[in-house]
Every structure is written in C-alpha cells, then in structure tokens.
Coordinates of C-alpha atoms in Angstrom, one line a residue:
M1 CA 76.7 -58.2 182.4
K2 CA 79.7 -59.7 184.3
K3 CA 80.2 -58.5 187.8
I4 CA 78.9 -55.0 187.1
L5 CA 75.5 -56.0 188.3
L6 CA 76.9 -57.3 191.6
L7 CA 79.1 -54.4 192.6
S8 CA 78.1 -52.5 195.7
F9 CA 80.5 -49.5 195.9
V10 CA 83.6 -48.5 194.0
L11 CA 85.7 -45.4 194.5
V12 CA 88.1 -44.3 191.7
A13 CA 90.2 -41.3 191.0
T14 CA 88.6 -39.4 188.1
V15 CA 89.8 -36.6 185.9
V16 CA 87.0 -34.1 186.5
C17 CA 89.6 -31.4 187.4
R18 CA 90.7 -31.4 183.7
A19 CA 87.4 -32.3 182.1
Q20 CA 85.8 -30.2 179.4
T21 CA 82.8 -32.2 178.4
F22 CA 80.3 -34.3 180.2
Y23 CA 78.0 -36.9 178.6
E24 CA 75.0 -38.6 180.1
L25 CA 74.7 -42.3 179.1
E26 CA 71.7 -44.5 179.7
F27 CA 71.3 -48.2 178.9
H28 CA 69.4 -51.3 179.9
T29 CA 70.9 -54.8 180.3
P30 CA 69.2 -57.9 178.9
D31 CA 67.8 -58.6 182.4
D32 CA 66.3 -55.1 182.3
N33 CA 68.6 -53.5 184.9
H34 CA 68.7 -49.8 184.3
F35 CA 72.0 -47.9 184.4
V36 CA 72.8 -44.1 184.1
G37 CA 76.3 -42.9 183.7
L38 CA 78.1 -39.6 183.7
L39 CA 81.0 -39.8 181.2
V40 CA 83.7 -37.3 181.9
Y41 CA 85.7 -36.6 178.8
N42 CA 88.7 -34.3 178.4
D43 CA 90.5 -36.0 175.5
N44 CA 91.3 -39.6 174.4
E45 CA 93.8 -40.1 177.2
H46 CA 91.6 -38.7 180.0
I47 CA 88.2 -40.3 180.3
S48 CA 86.2 -41.6 183.2
M49 CA 82.6 -42.5 184.1
R50 CA 80.5 -42.5 187.2
L51 CA 77.8 -45.2 186.9
V52 CA 74.6 -45.9 188.9
D53 CA 71.7 -48.3 188.6
D54 CA 68.3 -48.0 190.3
E55 CA 69.5 -49.9 193.4
A56 CA 72.6 -47.7 193.7
L57 CA 70.5 -44.6 193.5
Q58 CA 68.4 -45.7 196.4
K59 CA 71.5 -46.4 198.5
N60 CA 73.4 -43.3 197.4
V61 CA 76.3 -45.2 196.0
Y62 CA 78.0 -45.3 192.6
Y63 CA 80.4 -47.3 190.5
G64 CA 83.4 -45.6 188.9
V65 CA 86.0 -46.5 186.2
N66 CA 88.7 -44.9 184.1
Y67 CA 88.9 -45.5 180.4
S68 CA 91.5 -45.4 177.6
C69 CA 90.6 -44.8 174.0
H70 CA 91.6 -47.1 171.1
I71 CA 90.8 -46.4 167.5
E72 CA 91.3 -49.0 164.7
E73 CA 89.9 -50.3 161.5
K74 CA 87.2 -53.0 162.0
A75 CA 88.5 -56.4 161.2
G76 CA 87.8 -57.5 157.6
S77 CA 87.1 -54.0 156.3
D78 CA 89.2 -51.0 155.5
D79 CA 86.1 -48.8 155.3
V80 CA 84.8 -49.0 158.8
G81 CA 86.3 -47.3 161.9
V82 CA 85.9 -48.4 165.5
M83 CA 86.5 -46.3 168.6
V84 CA 86.5 -48.2 171.8
F85 CA 86.7 -46.8 175.4
V86 CA 88.4 -49.7 177.3
P87 CA 87.9 -49.8 181.1
D88 CA 90.8 -50.3 183.4
D89 CA 88.6 -52.7 185.4
D90 CA 87.3 -55.9 183.7
D91 CA 84.2 -55.7 185.7
F92 CA 83.0 -52.8 183.6
P93 CA 81.8 -52.7 180.0
S94 CA 83.5 -51.1 177.1
L95 CA 81.9 -48.3 175.1
L96 CA 82.1 -48.7 171.3
W97 CA 81.3 -46.5 168.4
V98 CA 81.4 -47.7 164.8
W99 CA 81.4 -45.4 161.7
E100 CA 82.0 -45.8 158.0
K101 CA 84.9 -44.1 156.2
D102 CA 83.9 -40.6 155.0
D103 CA 80.8 -40.8 157.2
E104 CA 80.2 -37.3 158.7
S105 CA 77.6 -38.5 161.2
D106 CA 78.0 -37.2 164.7
M107 CA 80.2 -39.3 167.0
N108 CA 77.8 -38.2 169.8
D109 CA 75.4 -40.9 168.5
E110 CA 74.6 -43.6 171.1
P111 CA 77.5 -46.0 171.6
F112 CA 77.2 -49.7 172.1
V113 CA 77.8 -51.0 175.7
V114 CA 80.0 -54.1 175.2
V115 CA 81.2 -56.9 177.5
D116 CA 82.7 -59.1 174.8
I117 CA 83.7 -57.2 171.7
D118 CA 84.0 -60.4 169.7
D119 CA 80.4 -61.3 170.4
V120 CA 78.4 -58.8 168.3
D121 CA 75.1 -60.3 169.5
S122 CA 75.9 -59.3 173.0
W123 CA 76.4 -55.6 172.2
I124 CA 73.8 -53.4 173.8
K125 CA 72.8 -50.2 172.0
S126 CA 72.5 -47.5 174.7
D127 CA 69.2 -45.7 175.0
H128 CA 70.5 -42.2 175.5
F129 CA 73.8 -40.4 175.1
V130 CA 73.8 -36.6 175.2
E131 CA 76.2 -33.8 176.3
V132 CA 75.4 -32.2 179.6
T133 CA 76.8 -28.7 180.3
L134 CA 77.8 -27.5 183.8
S135 CA 75.0 -24.9 183.7
E136 CA 72.5 -27.6 183.2
M137 CA 73.6 -29.5 186.3
S138 CA 72.0 -29.1 189.7
H139 CA 73.1 -30.2 193.2
D140 CA 70.7 -33.1 193.1
Y141 CA 72.0 -34.2 189.7
V142 CA 75.6 -34.2 190.8
C143 CA 74.8 -36.0 194.0
Q144 CA 73.7 -39.0 191.9
F145 CA 77.3 -39.6 191.0
Y146 CA 79.4 -37.9 193.7
D147 CA 79.3 -38.0 197.5
E148 CA 79.4 -34.6 199.0
S149 CA 82.6 -35.5 200.9
D150 CA 84.3 -36.3 197.6
P151 CA 86.9 -33.7 196.6
E152 CA 85.8 -34.0 193.0
Y153 CA 82.3 -33.1 194.1
K154 CA 83.5 -29.8 195.5
K155 CA 85.5 -29.0 192.4
L156 CA 82.6 -29.8 190.2
M157 CA 80.1 -27.7 192.2
Q158 CA 82.6 -24.7 192.3
G159 CA 82.8 -25.0 188.5
I160 CA 79.0 -25.1 188.1
Q161 CA 78.7 -22.0 190.3
T162 CA 81.3 -20.1 188.2
V163 CA 79.6 -21.0 184.9
K164 CA 76.2 -20.1 186.1
S165 CA 77.4 -16.8 187.5
Q166 CA 78.9 -15.9 184.2
E167 CA 75.8 -16.8 182.3
D168 CA 73.5 -15.0 184.8
T169 CA 75.3 -11.8 184.4
S170 CA 75.6 -12.2 180.6
V171 CA 79.3 -11.5 181.0
T172 CA 81.1 -10.1 178.0
V173 CA 84.5 -8.8 178.9
T174 CA 85.4 -5.4 177.4
E175 CA 87.3 -3.8 180.2
G176 CA 91.1 -4.2 179.7
T177 CA 90.9 -5.0 176.0
G178 CA 92.1 -1.6 175.1
G179 CA 90.3 -1.9 171.8
S180 CA 92.4 -5.0 171.0
T181 CA 91.8 -6.8 167.7
M182 CA 92.3 -10.5 166.9
H183 CA 93.7 -10.9 163.4
L184 CA 92.9 -14.4 162.4
V185 CA 94.6 -15.8 159.3
V186 CA 93.5 -19.3 158.3
V187 CA 95.0 -21.1 155.3
A188 CA 93.3 -24.4 154.6
N189 CA 93.7 -26.7 151.6
T190 CA 90.1 -27.8 151.6
D191 CA 89.8 -28.8 148.0
V192 CA 92.7 -31.3 147.8
S193 CA 91.5 -34.8 147.0
D194 CA 93.1 -36.7 149.8
I195 CA 92.9 -34.6 153.0
G196 CA 90.5 -31.9 152.0
G197 CA 87.8 -33.1 154.3
A198 CA 90.0 -33.0 157.3
C199 CA 91.2 -29.5 156.4
E200 CA 87.6 -28.4 156.1
T201 CA 86.9 -29.7 159.6
D202 CA 90.0 -27.9 160.8
F203 CA 88.9 -24.7 159.1
R204 CA 85.5 -24.7 160.7
R205 CA 86.9 -25.5 164.1
I206 CA 89.6 -22.8 163.9
R207 CA 87.0 -20.1 163.0
S208 CA 84.6 -21.3 165.6
E209 CA 87.1 -21.5 168.5
F210 CA 89.0 -18.3 167.9
G211 CA 85.9 -16.4 166.8
G212 CA 84.2 -17.4 170.0
I213 CA 87.1 -16.3 172.1
A214 CA 87.3 -12.9 170.5
K215 CA 83.6 -12.4 171.0
V216 CA 83.5 -13.3 174.7
L217 CA 86.6 -11.1 175.3
G218 CA 85.1 -8.1 173.5
M219 CA 87.9 -8.1 170.9
T220 CA 87.3 -7.0 167.3
L221 CA 87.8 -10.0 165.0
S222 CA 89.5 -9.4 161.6
E223 CA 89.5 -12.6 159.5
H224 CA 91.7 -13.4 156.5
L225 CA 90.4 -16.7 155.1
I226 CA 92.1 -18.6 152.3
K227 CA 90.5 -21.9 151.2
G228 CA 88.8 -23.5 148.2
N229 CA 89.2 -21.5 145.0
D230 CA 91.1 -18.8 146.8
Y231 CA 93.8 -21.2 148.0
S232 CA 97.2 -20.0 146.5
K233 CA 100.6 -18.6 147.4
R234 CA 99.6 -15.3 145.9
N235 CA 96.6 -14.9 148.2
M236 CA 98.5 -15.9 151.3
D237 CA 101.3 -13.5 150.4
Q238 CA 98.6 -10.8 150.1
A239 CA 97.0 -11.7 153.4
L240 CA 100.3 -11.4 155.2
A241 CA 101.1 -8.1 153.5
D242 CA 97.7 -6.7 154.5
L243 CA 98.2 -7.5 158.2
N244 CA 98.6 -4.3 160.0
P245 CA 98.1 -5.0 163.8
S246 CA 98.4 -2.4 166.5
E247 CA 100.8 -3.0 169.4
N248 CA 98.0 -4.3 171.6
D249 CA 96.6 -6.7 169.0
V250 CA 96.8 -10.5 168.7
V251 CA 97.7 -12.2 165.5
V252 CA 96.8 -15.9 165.0
F253 CA 98.0 -17.7 161.8
V254 CA 96.9 -21.3 161.3
Y255 CA 97.7 -23.5 158.3
T256 CA 96.2 -26.9 157.6
G257 CA 97.2 -28.8 154.4
H258 CA 100.1 -30.5 152.8
G259 CA 103.6 -29.7 153.9
F260 CA 107.1 -30.9 152.9
R261 CA 110.8 -30.2 153.3
F262 CA 113.7 -30.1 150.8
K263 CA 116.5 -32.6 150.9
N264 CA 119.2 -31.3 153.2
Q265 CA 117.0 -28.4 154.4
P266 CA 118.6 -26.9 157.5
D267 CA 115.4 -25.3 158.8
V268 CA 113.6 -27.8 161.0
Y269 CA 110.2 -26.3 160.3
P270 CA 108.2 -27.4 157.2
C271 CA 107.4 -25.7 153.9
L272 CA 103.7 -25.0 153.3
D273 CA 102.5 -26.5 150.0
L274 CA 100.4 -23.7 148.4
S275 CA 99.8 -25.4 145.1
S276 CA 96.3 -24.6 144.0
S277 CA 96.0 -27.8 141.9
A278 CA 97.7 -31.1 141.3
Y279 CA 99.3 -29.6 138.1
D280 CA 101.2 -26.9 140.0
N281 CA 104.8 -27.4 141.1
A282 CA 104.9 -27.4 144.9
E283 CA 108.6 -26.3 144.8
E284 CA 107.5 -23.1 143.1
N285 CA 104.4 -22.5 145.2
Y286 CA 105.4 -22.7 148.8
M287 CA 106.3 -20.7 151.8
A288 CA 108.4 -21.8 154.7
L289 CA 106.6 -21.7 158.1
S290 CA 109.6 -20.0 159.6
D291 CA 109.3 -17.2 157.0
V292 CA 105.6 -16.8 157.9
F293 CA 106.6 -16.5 161.5
R294 CA 109.3 -13.9 160.9
T295 CA 107.0 -11.9 158.7
I296 CA 104.3 -11.8 161.4
V297 CA 106.6 -11.1 164.3
K298 CA 108.1 -8.0 162.5
K299 CA 104.6 -6.5 162.5
S300 CA 105.0 -6.0 166.3
A301 CA 101.6 -7.2 167.6
R302 CA 101.4 -7.9 171.4
L303 CA 100.9 -11.7 170.9
N304 CA 101.7 -13.7 167.8
I305 CA 100.6 -17.4 167.4
V306 CA 101.7 -19.3 164.3
L307 CA 100.6 -23.0 164.0
S308 CA 100.7 -25.5 161.1
D309 CA 99.3 -29.0 160.9
C310 CA 101.1 -30.6 158.0
C311 CA 103.8 -33.1 157.1
N312 CA 107.5 -32.3 157.5
C313 CA 108.9 -35.0 155.2
E314 CA 110.3 -35.0 151.7
I315 CA 108.0 -33.7 149.0
D316 CA 106.9 -37.0 147.4
M317 CA 105.4 -38.3 150.7
N318 CA 101.8 -37.4 151.0
Q319 CA 100.0 -36.5 154.2
P320 CA 97.9 -39.5 155.3
M321 CA 94.2 -39.6 156.1
V322 CA 93.3 -42.4 158.5
L323 CA 90.3 -43.7 160.2
S324 CA 90.0 -41.7 163.4
N325 CA 87.5 -39.8 165.5
S326 CA 86.9 -38.3 168.9
L327 CA 84.1 -37.0 171.2
F328 CA 85.4 -33.4 171.0
S329 CA 82.4 -31.2 171.6
R330 CA 81.3 -28.5 169.1
S331 CA 80.5 -26.1 171.9
N332 CA 82.4 -25.0 175.0
T333 CA 80.3 -23.5 177.8
N334 CA 82.6 -24.7 180.7
F335 CA 85.2 -22.0 180.4
D336 CA 86.5 -19.4 182.9
I337 CA 86.6 -15.9 181.3
K338 CA 89.5 -14.9 183.6
K339 CA 91.6 -17.7 182.2
L340 CA 90.8 -16.6 178.7
Q341 CA 91.9 -13.1 179.7
S342 CA 95.1 -14.4 181.0
L343 CA 96.0 -16.2 177.8
F344 CA 94.8 -13.6 175.2
L345 CA 94.7 -10.2 176.9
Q346 CA 97.4 -10.5 179.6
S347 CA 100.1 -12.2 177.6
K348 CA 102.8 -10.9 175.3
G349 CA 105.2 -12.7 173.1
D350 CA 105.6 -15.1 170.1
I351 CA 104.7 -18.7 169.5
I352 CA 105.5 -21.0 166.6
A353 CA 104.5 -24.7 166.6
T354 CA 104.0 -27.4 164.0
A355 CA 102.7 -31.0 163.9
A356 CA 105.8 -33.0 163.0
S357 CA 109.6 -33.1 163.2
P358 CA 111.8 -33.4 160.1
G359 CA 111.1 -36.7 158.2
E360 CA 107.7 -37.2 159.9
K361 CA 104.2 -37.2 158.6
A362 CA 101.4 -35.4 160.3
W363 CA 98.2 -37.5 160.5
C364 CA 94.6 -36.5 160.2
G365 CA 91.2 -38.2 160.3
E366 CA 87.5 -37.5 160.0
D367 CA 87.8 -35.1 163.0
G368 CA 90.6 -33.1 161.5
G369 CA 94.3 -33.0 162.0
F370 CA 95.6 -34.7 165.2
F371 CA 97.8 -31.7 166.0
L372 CA 95.0 -29.1 165.8
L373 CA 92.5 -31.3 167.5
S374 CA 95.0 -31.7 170.4
F375 CA 95.6 -27.9 170.4
F376 CA 92.0 -27.1 170.9
E377 CA 91.5 -29.9 173.5
N378 CA 94.4 -28.5 175.5
L379 CA 93.2 -24.9 175.1
R380 CA 89.9 -25.9 176.5
S381 CA 91.6 -27.7 179.4
Q382 CA 93.7 -24.6 180.2
I383 CA 90.6 -22.3 180.3
S384 CA 88.2 -24.7 182.0
V385 CA 86.5 -23.7 185.2
L386 CA 87.5 -27.1 186.5
N387 CA 91.2 -26.6 186.0
H388 CA 92.7 -24.9 189.0
D389 CA 96.2 -24.4 187.5
T390 CA 97.3 -21.1 186.1
P391 CA 96.9 -20.9 182.3
S392 CA 100.2 -21.1 180.4
W393 CA 101.0 -20.9 176.7
D394 CA 104.2 -22.9 177.2
K395 CA 102.3 -25.7 179.0
L396 CA 99.4 -25.6 176.4
I397 CA 101.7 -26.0 173.4
K398 CA 103.8 -28.7 175.1
N399 CA 100.7 -30.6 176.1
T400 CA 99.4 -30.2 172.5
I401 CA 102.5 -31.9 171.1
D402 CA 102.5 -34.6 173.7
S403 CA 98.8 -35.3 173.1
A404 CA 99.2 -35.5 169.3
A405 CA 102.2 -37.8 169.7
K406 CA 100.2 -40.1 172.0
K407 CA 97.2 -40.1 169.6
T408 CA 99.3 -41.2 166.7
A409 CA 101.3 -43.7 168.7
E410 CA 98.2 -45.5 170.0
N411 CA 96.3 -45.5 166.7
Q412 CA 97.1 -48.7 164.8
N413 CA 96.9 -46.8 161.5
C414 CA 99.6 -44.2 162.3
K415 CA 103.2 -43.7 163.1
K416 CA 104.1 -41.4 166.0
Q417 CA 104.5 -37.8 165.1
N418 CA 106.5 -35.4 167.3
G419 CA 105.8 -31.8 166.9
L420 CA 108.1 -28.8 167.3
R421 CA 107.6 -25.6 169.2
E422 CA 109.2 -22.3 170.3
V423 CA 107.3 -20.4 172.9
S424 CA 108.5 -17.0 174.2
V425 CA 105.5 -15.5 176.1
K426 CA 105.3 -13.6 179.3
G427 CA 102.5 -12.1 181.3
I428 CA 101.7 -8.4 181.4

C-alpha cells in the first residue's frame, strides 16, 4: 500500500480541538499488515486520522494525516453516490463510501480503504468502523494514537475527564433555568415528492437535537409539530397564534421545505411555501420568513431563534435534491453542559437565518438540508468539551452559513449557496 507501510513517524496538526465525533477504523492490507486508526470528524471540512500498525504500537509511534471530503456521482451512473476522504499526503490511503440514491443505509458502514480509486480491484473493505465516545476512551487507548507530550493529547484527556465527570454524577441541570420552557415549532414538508425525504431527516434531527438540549438543561419542552397531513398555512398560523412564551422562555422555529420569492420582492428573506399539495397555489399559501420572525419576537421570549432551510429564488425553480451524505453522528455525548447553559440559558436576543440569498437555491441530500446539517454540526462544535472557545450565537450562525456555502461549492452536483443572518444576542 504505497509508502504507508514504510513510514516510521509522522506528526501532523489535527483538529481534535473542534472534533465532535471519533471513529475507530481497522483494516488489513493484502500482505496482512494490520492497521488501526482513530478518525477525528467534526464536519466535511475538518477531518483527520491517527493511524498505527502492529509495529508502530510496539514502538509507541503513529502516523497522521488530514483529510478533505469530496462527494460526487459515481462515473457512469446517476444513481450512485460516492463520498471520498482524500488525504493531504499521497503516502496515505483515501477512505471511500458508496451508496445508492434513496438508500437510507447508515453511512457508518465500513468504508473502503483506497490507494488507486480507478482500480476497483485494489479497494480494501475495512474490517471495522465504529463510533467511539469520549467516555469509552481510556488513558491507554488514547496513548495508542497520541504522545503524552502532544498538546492534542492534553486537550483530549481533559475532555474525557469532563464527560466522565458529567456522566458519573448523572448531571441534569435545573438550577438557573427559572422554570424556563423551550417552545419548539417545526414545520416540515415531509410529503412533497422531490425533497420530502430530506425534510423528514431534518424533522427527526431537529426534534432530537433540541429535545435533547431541553432535557439535559432541565427545561420544559413544548412542541408544535407540523408535517405530513398536517402541513398547511392554516396549521402554521395556528401554531404561531398558540405560542405564549414567558419572559424567560426560548422559542425555536425551524422550517424545512420549499421556498420562493416574488419578482421584485424587496425583502431579502424567502417566502415559505405552505401548499399542502401540488394542486394548491403557492402564491396563496405562503408566509414570509420575516413575518414569522416579527410575529415571534413580539411575544417577548428571552431568546428567539428562527431558521429556514429553503430556496430563495423565483417560484418556478424547485429546490434540488442531490447525492450527498456525511458522517454526522446520531448521538452527541461529547458536550459540555456549561456551554449549553451559556447558549440557551444565559443568552437573550433574537436570531433569524436562512439557507440562501435572493436568487439562490438551497440544496439538500440524503442527510437533509445542507444548511440545517451545517447548523447542527456547528452547534455541536460550540458546545464540545474539546472546544475551548467561549460559545457564541453570532459565531455559530456565521460558521453555519460558511460551512453550507463550502459544502455546496465543493459538491459537483451543486451551485454555491450563501445564507443570510441577523443575530442580536447578548449574555445575561
């Protein structure tokens, strides 16, 4: 396998300080050399791996490499997607996943280890690929991949100690919530024929993430869910009318579906297409995101978050579904409760953000909308025990927009989307 079998020691800068998810990778080369890697994944732009073989373990050395992610349609077929982690050093193999369009199989399946992507016969199916949480790691485990003098080792061990401490004390934060409620309004066009699958993925992720946050912070969760047969402008109007937050509450509104704008529309934010079927007129069944925002802000909750993942182009241009995927983890056990408190309990203000600027499409794939996926990736980065920066809503939303723009720019099936945001939040 090229020079990877001959390397003695390589030191690289990794992104563990941002990382949210770790995966253990195991594979054998044709000459039966055994490798184990610790893949450090934050998002498609920040990936690295520490790699050891049996000889390296005996010598307490490791190999290291940074990766970039590329997603494309497999040559000769429009129905197969390919995600490749490409190393920044040619001495290291690529990691490759292949999936069929509309295939809901887990992207955590074992990847192929690839030296020559054009030679299918040379691809090696890895033996083992599984997520490893910080609480499952020990000192001896980490020392397989990091020297104790490595600054990244110290950050990782500190994060492990924080997570284990939270789990050992069964921490559920109630002090300081003041009886706070999270009002979660989710509007998802899950039945629409073209992007319904992506909207369903978004819907599940939105509920899981915000529901989990409310639970660990000891907040009451009040859900207003509009999807499937309930999807309509009337029901969304009613859900907004029923919102009655207290002054210490948090309101989160998230829309995933089709969006559009009228010709010569002065408002830069999109209109939400609330048509319940293809036979309804979108121009008579919509609400402007700006109006949603103003309606919510007038209810005077402590923190208001309004997000939409939809197109912002003229009405005849449909939102595109493309072949795309990611290793975003279903679970998040690597968070710091104090950072969650900072964002959701110790912040006051208003946020509005959307996926695309006027004239642009918002793209989505099997793993949901690029904008919402980027939002949750960056939320997890902000609250990670491995992130030593102070959490910030302004930084989170900015990074979300930048990340979605990069995802679409680097995906061969997309055109770049540039989101919009207004963030006015301060600490309390």
